[in-house]
mmCIF file of C-alpha atoms in Angstrom:
data_model
loop_
_atom_site.group_PDB
_atom_site.id
_atom_site.type_symbol
_atom_site.label_atom_id
_atom_site.label_comp_id
_atom_site.label_asym_id
_atom_site.label_seq_id
_atom_site.Cartn_x
_atom_site.Cartn_y
_atom_site.Cartn_z
ATOM 1 C CA MET A 135 293.041 113.930 40.546
ATOM 2 C CA ASP A 136 295.558 116.660 42.265
ATOM 3 C CA PRO A 137 298.765 116.441 39.696
ATOM 4 C CA ALA A 138 300.659 116.521 42.920
ATOM 5 C CA VAL A 139 299.093 113.588 44.197
ATOM 6 C CA LEU A 140 300.068 111.651 41.213
ATOM 7 C CA ALA A 141 303.461 113.008 40.570
ATOM 8 C CA ALA A 142 304.172 111.933 44.129
ATOM 9 C CA ALA A 143 303.852 108.232 42.986
ATOM 10 C CA GLN A 144 307.004 107.220 41.912
ATOM 11 C CA PRO A 145 307.007 104.352 38.662
ATOM 12 C CA GLY A 146 308.832 101.662 39.867
ATOM 13 C CA THR A 147 308.269 102.306 43.677
ATOM 14 C CA PRO A 148 307.014 98.663 44.786
ATOM 15 C CA GLN A 149 305.389 100.550 47.881
ATOM 16 C CA ALA A 150 303.142 103.684 48.413
ATOM 17 C CA PRO A 151 304.476 106.848 48.582
ATOM 18 C CA ALA A 152 304.802 108.587 52.281
ATOM 19 C CA ALA A 153 301.358 108.411 53.345
ATOM 20 C CA SER A 154 299.156 108.445 56.751
ATOM 21 C CA PRO A 155 299.258 104.596 57.918
ATOM 22 C CA ALA A 156 295.597 104.924 57.457
ATOM 23 C CA ALA A 157 296.146 105.669 53.609
ATOM 24 C CA ALA A 158 298.928 103.184 53.501
ATOM 25 C CA ALA A 159 297.065 100.643 54.958
ATOM 26 C CA ALA A 160 293.992 101.368 52.417
ATOM 27 C CA SER A 161 296.528 100.696 49.638
ATOM 28 C CA THR A 162 298.201 97.510 50.910
ATOM 29 C CA LEU A 163 297.223 94.540 48.614
ATOM 30 C CA PRO A 164 296.962 90.947 49.301
ATOM 31 C CA PRO A 165 300.082 88.881 47.690
ATOM 32 C CA GLU A 166 297.320 86.883 46.055
ATOM 33 C CA PRO A 167 294.042 88.225 45.936
ATOM 34 C CA GLN A 168 291.097 85.635 46.100
ATOM 35 C CA ALA A 169 287.455 85.846 45.702
ATOM 36 C CA GLY A 170 285.380 87.843 48.430
ATOM 37 C CA ALA A 171 288.916 89.417 49.512
ATOM 38 C CA ASP A 172 288.796 93.417 50.708
ATOM 39 C CA TYR A 173 290.490 95.677 48.110
ATOM 40 C CA PRO A 174 290.998 99.490 48.298
ATOM 41 C CA ALA A 175 287.798 101.363 47.945
ATOM 42 C CA PRO A 176 288.031 103.130 44.309
ATOM 43 C CA LEU A 177 288.468 106.365 44.244
ATOM 44 C CA HIS A 178 285.778 107.559 41.684
ATOM 45 C CA GLY A 179 287.848 111.332 41.712
ATOM 46 C CA TYR A 180 289.382 110.317 38.511
ATOM 47 C CA SER A 181 289.452 108.114 35.584
ATOM 48 C CA VAL A 182 292.272 106.463 33.386
ATOM 49 C CA LEU A 183 292.126 106.322 29.650
ATOM 50 C CA LEU A 184 294.120 102.963 28.122
ATOM 51 C CA THR A 185 294.730 103.307 25.007
ATOM 52 C CA PHE A 186 295.771 100.363 22.830
ATOM 53 C CA ALA A 187 298.058 99.840 19.610
ATOM 54 C CA ASP A 188 295.300 99.418 17.402
ATOM 55 C CA GLY A 189 293.610 102.649 18.238
ATOM 56 C CA SER A 190 290.591 101.742 20.287
ATOM 57 C CA ALA A 191 290.453 103.000 24.214
ATOM 58 C CA VAL A 192 288.580 102.345 27.020
ATOM 59 C CA ILE A 193 288.096 104.823 30.045
ATOM 60 C CA VAL A 194 288.408 102.468 33.554
ATOM 61 C CA ASP A 195 286.985 104.624 36.384
ATOM 62 C CA ASP A 196 287.249 101.836 39.181
ATOM 63 C CA ASP A 197 289.939 98.786 39.888
ATOM 64 C CA ALA A 198 290.122 96.144 36.960
ATOM 65 C CA VAL A 199 291.473 93.350 35.892
ATOM 66 C CA LEU A 200 293.184 93.115 32.340
ATOM 67 C CA GLY A 201 294.137 89.908 30.567
ATOM 68 C CA ARG A 202 292.662 87.907 27.423
ATOM 69 C CA LYS A 203 289.823 86.608 29.343
ATOM 70 C CA PRO A 204 289.560 88.558 32.695
ATOM 71 C CA GLN A 205 285.667 88.571 33.086
ATOM 72 C CA GLU A 206 285.494 85.428 35.304
ATOM 73 C CA THR A 207 288.085 86.485 37.527
ATOM 74 C CA ALA A 208 286.968 90.407 37.477
ATOM 75 C CA ASP A 209 283.201 89.309 38.452
ATOM 76 C CA ALA A 210 284.688 87.415 41.387
ATOM 77 C CA GLU A 211 286.478 89.760 42.752
ATOM 78 C CA GLY A 212 284.147 92.875 42.418
ATOM 79 C CA LEU A 213 286.479 94.217 39.807
ATOM 80 C CA VAL A 214 285.768 95.402 36.002
ATOM 81 C CA GLY A 215 287.100 92.854 33.271
ATOM 82 C CA VAL A 216 289.034 94.661 30.725
ATOM 83 C CA PRO A 217 289.647 92.448 27.952
ATOM 84 C CA LEU A 218 292.498 92.429 25.862
ATOM 85 C CA VAL A 219 292.786 91.718 22.034
ATOM 86 C CA ASP A 220 295.919 89.611 21.726
ATOM 87 C CA PRO A 221 296.241 87.192 18.804
ATOM 88 C CA LEU A 222 300.179 85.728 19.425
ATOM 89 C CA LYS A 223 298.565 85.029 23.303
ATOM 90 C CA SER A 224 301.672 86.815 24.453
ATOM 91 C CA SER A 225 299.356 87.898 27.496
ATOM 92 C CA SER A 226 297.516 85.898 29.934
ATOM 93 C CA ARG A 227 293.763 85.013 30.272
ATOM 94 C CA VAL A 228 294.334 87.238 33.352
ATOM 95 C CA HIS A 229 297.575 89.136 32.959
ATOM 96 C CA LEU A 230 296.772 92.322 35.308
ATOM 97 C CA ARG A 231 295.056 94.245 38.327
ATOM 98 C CA LEU A 232 294.585 97.922 37.880
ATOM 99 C CA PHE A 233 293.833 99.889 41.179
ATOM 100 C CA LEU A 234 292.958 103.504 41.309
ATOM 101 C CA THR A 235 294.074 105.047 44.560
ATOM 102 C CA PRO A 236 294.068 108.043 46.726
ATOM 103 C CA GLN A 237 297.924 108.280 46.182
ATOM 104 C CA GLY A 238 297.635 107.300 42.410
ATOM 105 C CA VAL A 239 297.450 104.334 40.202
ATOM 106 C CA ASN A 240 299.151 101.102 40.817
ATOM 107 C CA VAL A 241 299.532 97.618 38.780
ATOM 108 C CA VAL A 242 299.756 94.376 40.045
ATOM 109 C CA ASP A 243 301.191 91.353 37.862
ATOM 110 C CA ALA A 244 298.740 88.484 38.397
ATOM 111 C CA GLY A 245 301.712 85.736 37.783
ATOM 112 C CA SER A 246 301.342 86.292 34.228
ATOM 113 C CA GLY A 247 303.276 83.693 32.173
ATOM 114 C CA ASN A 248 305.250 86.678 30.353
ATOM 115 C CA GLY A 249 305.241 89.614 32.808
ATOM 116 C CA THR A 250 304.246 93.181 32.729
ATOM 117 C CA SER A 251 306.484 95.953 32.354
ATOM 118 C CA VAL A 252 306.320 99.606 32.250
ATOM 119 C CA GLU A 253 307.794 102.041 30.283
ATOM 120 C CA HIS A 254 308.642 105.281 31.985
ATOM 121 C CA ALA A 255 310.524 108.507 30.613
ATOM 122 C CA GLY A 256 312.303 106.143 27.984
ATOM 123 C CA ALA A 257 313.369 103.454 30.148
ATOM 124 C CA ARG A 258 311.652 100.048 30.979
ATOM 125 C CA TYR A 259 310.759 98.517 34.056
ATOM 126 C CA ASP A 260 309.682 94.902 34.888
ATOM 127 C CA ALA A 261 306.750 94.396 37.514
ATOM 128 C CA LYS A 262 307.348 91.775 39.810
ATOM 129 C CA PRO A 263 304.439 89.129 40.126
ATOM 130 C CA HIS A 264 302.067 90.071 42.789
ATOM 131 C CA GLU A 265 303.749 93.099 44.017
ATOM 132 C CA PRO A 266 302.123 96.722 43.584
ATOM 133 C CA PHE A 267 303.905 98.988 41.109
ATOM 134 C CA TRP A 268 302.898 102.641 40.902
ATOM 135 C CA ILE A 269 302.500 104.051 37.161
ATOM 136 C CA GLU A 270 301.655 107.604 36.065
ATOM 137 C CA PRO A 271 300.323 109.432 32.916
ATOM 138 C CA GLY A 272 302.305 108.791 30.050
ATOM 139 C CA ASP A 273 303.578 105.417 31.061
ATOM 140 C CA ARG A 274 303.246 102.902 28.749
ATOM 141 C CA LEU A 275 302.196 99.275 30.068
ATOM 142 C CA TRP A 276 303.561 96.290 28.351
ATOM 143 C CA LEU A 277 301.278 92.799 28.831
ATOM 144 C CA GLY A 278 303.416 90.276 27.274
ATOM 145 C CA GLU A 279 303.975 92.310 23.891
ATOM 146 C CA VAL A 280 300.763 94.181 24.014
ATOM 147 C CA PRO A 281 301.173 97.716 24.653
ATOM 148 C CA ILE A 282 298.942 99.637 26.466
ATOM 149 C CA ASP A 283 299.037 103.840 26.895
ATOM 150 C CA VAL A 284 298.246 105.288 30.113
ATOM 151 C CA SER A 285 296.513 108.430 30.343
ATOM 152 C CA LEU A 286 294.051 110.408 32.657
ATOM 153 C CA ALA A 287 290.420 110.677 31.236
#
């Protein structure tokens, strides 16, 4: 993905960076995703590498659901399920949706019990439930107490 496009997606910004009305409409998310709902078309021009605290990693090249048991929701919504290892159960069964868009990567907390925060350049920002939150390579996601490092694959 073009680094200039990623730089335009400011962390902590709940709305997409300035774009054409068509691009802005394509990245609009429903407040509570429903099975069979229309989502932004996956952008296959880039992939995201998610690295977990135990050193394991997964490459995500399509929109995804992360959580302790995300697969049923992922299947119902046509997304990729990314299960988290969380013995303390600080993350929810369906904790976060991750979207790859032409403007960059955004995450949407699914109304999780312990929330989602994004660590960017040494500061930590709380994501509001059901609202897009732009992230960029080098950020760290916190799903409850589960840290996930984000980079381009």
